[in-house]
Coordinates of C-alpha atoms and ligand atoms in Angstrom, one line a residue:
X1415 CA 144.5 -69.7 43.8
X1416 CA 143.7 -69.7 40.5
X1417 CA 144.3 -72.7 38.2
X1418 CA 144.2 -72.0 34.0
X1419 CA 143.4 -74.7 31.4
X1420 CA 144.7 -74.5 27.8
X1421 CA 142.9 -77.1 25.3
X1422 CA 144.7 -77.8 21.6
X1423 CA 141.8 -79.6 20.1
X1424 CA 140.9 -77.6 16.9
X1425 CA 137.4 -79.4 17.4
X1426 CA 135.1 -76.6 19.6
X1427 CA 132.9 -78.9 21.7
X1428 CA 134.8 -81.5 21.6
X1429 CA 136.2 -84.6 23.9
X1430 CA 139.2 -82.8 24.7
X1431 CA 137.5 -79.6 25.4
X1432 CA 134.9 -81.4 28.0
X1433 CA 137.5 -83.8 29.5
X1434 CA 139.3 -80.1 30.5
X1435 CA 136.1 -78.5 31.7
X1436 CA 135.2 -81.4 33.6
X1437 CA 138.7 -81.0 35.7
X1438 CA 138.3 -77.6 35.9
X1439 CA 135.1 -78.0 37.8
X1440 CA 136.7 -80.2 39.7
X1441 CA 138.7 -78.5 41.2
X1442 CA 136.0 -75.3 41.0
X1443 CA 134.8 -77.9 43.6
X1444 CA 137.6 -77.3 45.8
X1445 CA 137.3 -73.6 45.6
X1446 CA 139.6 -73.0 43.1
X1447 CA 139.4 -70.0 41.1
X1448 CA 139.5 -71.8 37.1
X1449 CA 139.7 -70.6 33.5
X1450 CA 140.1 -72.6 30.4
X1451 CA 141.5 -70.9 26.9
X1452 CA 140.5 -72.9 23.6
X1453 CA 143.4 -72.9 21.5
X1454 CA 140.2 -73.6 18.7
X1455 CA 139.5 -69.7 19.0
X1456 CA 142.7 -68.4 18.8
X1457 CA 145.9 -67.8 16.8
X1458 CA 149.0 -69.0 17.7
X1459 CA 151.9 -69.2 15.1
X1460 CA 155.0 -71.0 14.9
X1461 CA 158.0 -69.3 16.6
X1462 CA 160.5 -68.5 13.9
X1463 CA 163.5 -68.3 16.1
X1464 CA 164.0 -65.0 15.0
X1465 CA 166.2 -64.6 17.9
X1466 CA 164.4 -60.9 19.6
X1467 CA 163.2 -62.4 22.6
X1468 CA 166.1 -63.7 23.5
X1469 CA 167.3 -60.2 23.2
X1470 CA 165.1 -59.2 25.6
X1471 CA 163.0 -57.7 22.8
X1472 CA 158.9 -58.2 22.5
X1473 CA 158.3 -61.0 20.0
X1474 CA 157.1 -59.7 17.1
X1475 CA 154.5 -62.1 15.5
X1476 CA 151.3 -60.6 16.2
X1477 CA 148.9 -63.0 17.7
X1478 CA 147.3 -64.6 20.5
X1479 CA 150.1 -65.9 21.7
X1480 CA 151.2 -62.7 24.4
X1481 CA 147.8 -62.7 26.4
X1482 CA 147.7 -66.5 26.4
X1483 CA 151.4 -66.2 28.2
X1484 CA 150.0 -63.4 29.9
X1485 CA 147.4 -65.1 31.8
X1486 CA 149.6 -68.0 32.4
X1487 CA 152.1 -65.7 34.5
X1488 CA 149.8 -65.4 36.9
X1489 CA 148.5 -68.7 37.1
X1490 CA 149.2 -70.7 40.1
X1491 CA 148.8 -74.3 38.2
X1492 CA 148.3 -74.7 34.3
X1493 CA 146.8 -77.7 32.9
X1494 CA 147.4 -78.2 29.1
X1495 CA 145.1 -80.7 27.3
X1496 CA 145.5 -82.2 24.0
X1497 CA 144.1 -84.7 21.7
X1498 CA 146.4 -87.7 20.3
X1499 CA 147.6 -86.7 16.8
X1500 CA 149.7 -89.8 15.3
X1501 CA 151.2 -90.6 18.8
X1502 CA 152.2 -87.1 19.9
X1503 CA 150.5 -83.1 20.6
X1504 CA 148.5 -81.1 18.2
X1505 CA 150.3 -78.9 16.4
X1506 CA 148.6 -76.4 18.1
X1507 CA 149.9 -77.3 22.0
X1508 CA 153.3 -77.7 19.4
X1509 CA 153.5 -74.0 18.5
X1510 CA 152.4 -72.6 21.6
X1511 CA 155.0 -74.7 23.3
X1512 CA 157.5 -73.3 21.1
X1513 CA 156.7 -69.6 21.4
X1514 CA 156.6 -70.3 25.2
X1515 CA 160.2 -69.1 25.0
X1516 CA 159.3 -65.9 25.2
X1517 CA 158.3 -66.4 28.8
X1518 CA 161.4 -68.7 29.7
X1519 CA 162.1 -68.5 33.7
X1520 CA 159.3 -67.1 34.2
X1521 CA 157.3 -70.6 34.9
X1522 CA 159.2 -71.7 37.5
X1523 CA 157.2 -73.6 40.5
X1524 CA 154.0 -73.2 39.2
X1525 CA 152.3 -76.5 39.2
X1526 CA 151.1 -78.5 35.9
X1527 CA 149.3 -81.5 35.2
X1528 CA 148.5 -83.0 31.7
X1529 CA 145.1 -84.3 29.8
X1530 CA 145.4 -86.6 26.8
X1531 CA 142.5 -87.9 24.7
X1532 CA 143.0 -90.4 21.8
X1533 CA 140.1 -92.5 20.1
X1534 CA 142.2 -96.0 20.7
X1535 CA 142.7 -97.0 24.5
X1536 CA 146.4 -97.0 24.0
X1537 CA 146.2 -94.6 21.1
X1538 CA 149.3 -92.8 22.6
X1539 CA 147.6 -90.9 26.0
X1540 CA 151.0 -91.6 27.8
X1541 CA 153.6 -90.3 25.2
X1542 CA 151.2 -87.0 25.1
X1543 CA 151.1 -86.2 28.8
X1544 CA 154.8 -87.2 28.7
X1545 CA 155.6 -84.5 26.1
X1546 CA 153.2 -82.1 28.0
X1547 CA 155.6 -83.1 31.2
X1548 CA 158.5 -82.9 29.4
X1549 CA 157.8 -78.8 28.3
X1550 CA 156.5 -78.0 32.2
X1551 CA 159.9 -79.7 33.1
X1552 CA 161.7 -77.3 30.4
X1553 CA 160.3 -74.2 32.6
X1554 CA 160.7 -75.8 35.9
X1555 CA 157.2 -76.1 37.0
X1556 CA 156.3 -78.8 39.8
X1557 CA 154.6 -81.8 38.3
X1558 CA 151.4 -82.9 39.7
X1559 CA 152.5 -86.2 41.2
X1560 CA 150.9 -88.6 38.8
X1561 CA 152.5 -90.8 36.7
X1562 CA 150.7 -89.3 34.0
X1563 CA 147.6 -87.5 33.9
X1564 CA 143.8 -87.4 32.8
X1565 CA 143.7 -89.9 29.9
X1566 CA 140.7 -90.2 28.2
X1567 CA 139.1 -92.1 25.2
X1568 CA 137.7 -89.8 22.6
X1569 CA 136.2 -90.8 19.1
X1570 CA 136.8 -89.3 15.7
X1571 CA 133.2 -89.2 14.7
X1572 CA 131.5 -88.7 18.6
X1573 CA 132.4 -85.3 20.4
X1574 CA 130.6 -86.6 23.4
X1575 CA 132.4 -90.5 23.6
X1576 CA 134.7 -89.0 26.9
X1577 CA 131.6 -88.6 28.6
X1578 CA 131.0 -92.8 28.9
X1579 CA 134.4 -93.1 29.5
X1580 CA 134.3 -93.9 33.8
X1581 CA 137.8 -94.6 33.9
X1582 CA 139.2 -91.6 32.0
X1583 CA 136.7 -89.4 33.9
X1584 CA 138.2 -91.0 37.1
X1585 CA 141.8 -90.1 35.9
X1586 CA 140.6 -86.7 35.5
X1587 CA 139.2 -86.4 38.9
X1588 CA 142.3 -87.9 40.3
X1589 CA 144.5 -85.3 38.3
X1590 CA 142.2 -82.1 39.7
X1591 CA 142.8 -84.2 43.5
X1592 CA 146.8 -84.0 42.8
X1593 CA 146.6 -80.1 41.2
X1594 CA 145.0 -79.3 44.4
X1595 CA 147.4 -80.9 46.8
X1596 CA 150.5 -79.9 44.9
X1597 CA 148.9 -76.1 45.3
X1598 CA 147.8 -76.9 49.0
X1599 CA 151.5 -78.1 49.9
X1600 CA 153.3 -74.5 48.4
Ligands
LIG583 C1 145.4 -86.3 12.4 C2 144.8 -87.1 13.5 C3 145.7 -88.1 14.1 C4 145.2 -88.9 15.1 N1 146.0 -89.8 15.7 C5 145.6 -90.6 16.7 C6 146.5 -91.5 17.4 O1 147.7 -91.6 17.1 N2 146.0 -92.2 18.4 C7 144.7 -92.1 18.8 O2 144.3 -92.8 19.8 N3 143.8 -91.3 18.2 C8 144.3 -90.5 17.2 N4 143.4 -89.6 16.6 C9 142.0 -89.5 17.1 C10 141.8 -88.3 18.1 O3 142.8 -88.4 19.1 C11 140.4 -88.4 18.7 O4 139.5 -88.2 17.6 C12 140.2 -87.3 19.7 O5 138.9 -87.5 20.3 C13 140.3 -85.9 19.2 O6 140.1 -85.0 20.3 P1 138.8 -84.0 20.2 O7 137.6 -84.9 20.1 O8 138.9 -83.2 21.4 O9 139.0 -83.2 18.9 C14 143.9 -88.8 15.6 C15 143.0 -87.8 14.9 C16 143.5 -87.0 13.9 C17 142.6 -86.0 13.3

């Protein structure tokens, strides 16, 4: 079963990015089969509502958006990570959210689970992995059963802070435990 990880930090190398990984090999662990996509090296723009894939037409903004839906598809469990931007998602988990209505229905029962990093201990961790719940629940996917997710302490300045963080390591390792179980229990 294969499990795909999205990070929307712009920062390559950064806490988000690791905090991600370090679930991923988690549940590598287990014998998972894992991928992770960095929303850094790609283009995803803002859905337009220009209305053609709700016609059953191909969406028509030429990005990276199709092969990161693509590989989602046939995903078994997605985990989506972001950073804390002022309380909420990066823009970028935003507009990939958005233009994830050109795959509506088509998510339904796969698992997901959430990652949030912020630089203040309550910078706003839960209010992200809520918003990351609240789009899995938009497509009907099974929430990991977690109250929340991986939440981590990152640093504006440090790319490596996540790594001292025990606790928000722990969470992680917790969140790769419930992935598994929700995929064990299909
Ligand atoms: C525009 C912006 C807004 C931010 N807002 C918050 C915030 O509301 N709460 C918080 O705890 N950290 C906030 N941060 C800090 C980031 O969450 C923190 O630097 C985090 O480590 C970024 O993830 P990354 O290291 O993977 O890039 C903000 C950073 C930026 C650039």
């Amino acid at each position: 079963m294969k499990v795909l990880g999205i990070c929307g930090s712009p920062r390559k190398g950064a806490n988000t990015e690791f905090a991600l990984n370090f679930t991923l090999n988690s549940l590598k662990e287990l014998g998972f089969d894992t991928e992770a996509i960095l929303l850094s090296e790609k283009e995803v723009n803002f859905c337009n509502h220009c209305g053609k894939c709700l016609e059953g037409k191909e969406c028509p903004i030429k990005d990276n958006a199709k092969e990161i839906f693509e590989k989602m598809l046939v995903a078994d469990a997605i985990i989506i990570a972001s950073p804390v931007y002022y309380v909420g998602i990066t823009a970028q988990i935003k507009a990939l959210f958005d233009r994830s209505i050109m795959v509506r229905g088509k998510l339904k029962g796969k698992v997901g689970g959430a990652i949030a990093v912020g630089q203040a201990r309550n910078g706003g961790q839960e209010i992200v992995c809520d918003q990351i719940h609240q789009w899995m629940l938009s497509h009907e996917m099974r929430l990991a059963s977690m109250r929340f997710g991986g939440m981590l302490i990152g640093s504006m300045k440090d790319f490596e802070a996540v790594k001292r963080d025990e606790a928000g390591l722990n969470s992680c390792k917790n969140l790769a435990k419930k992935i598994a179980e929700a995929l064990q229990s299909k």
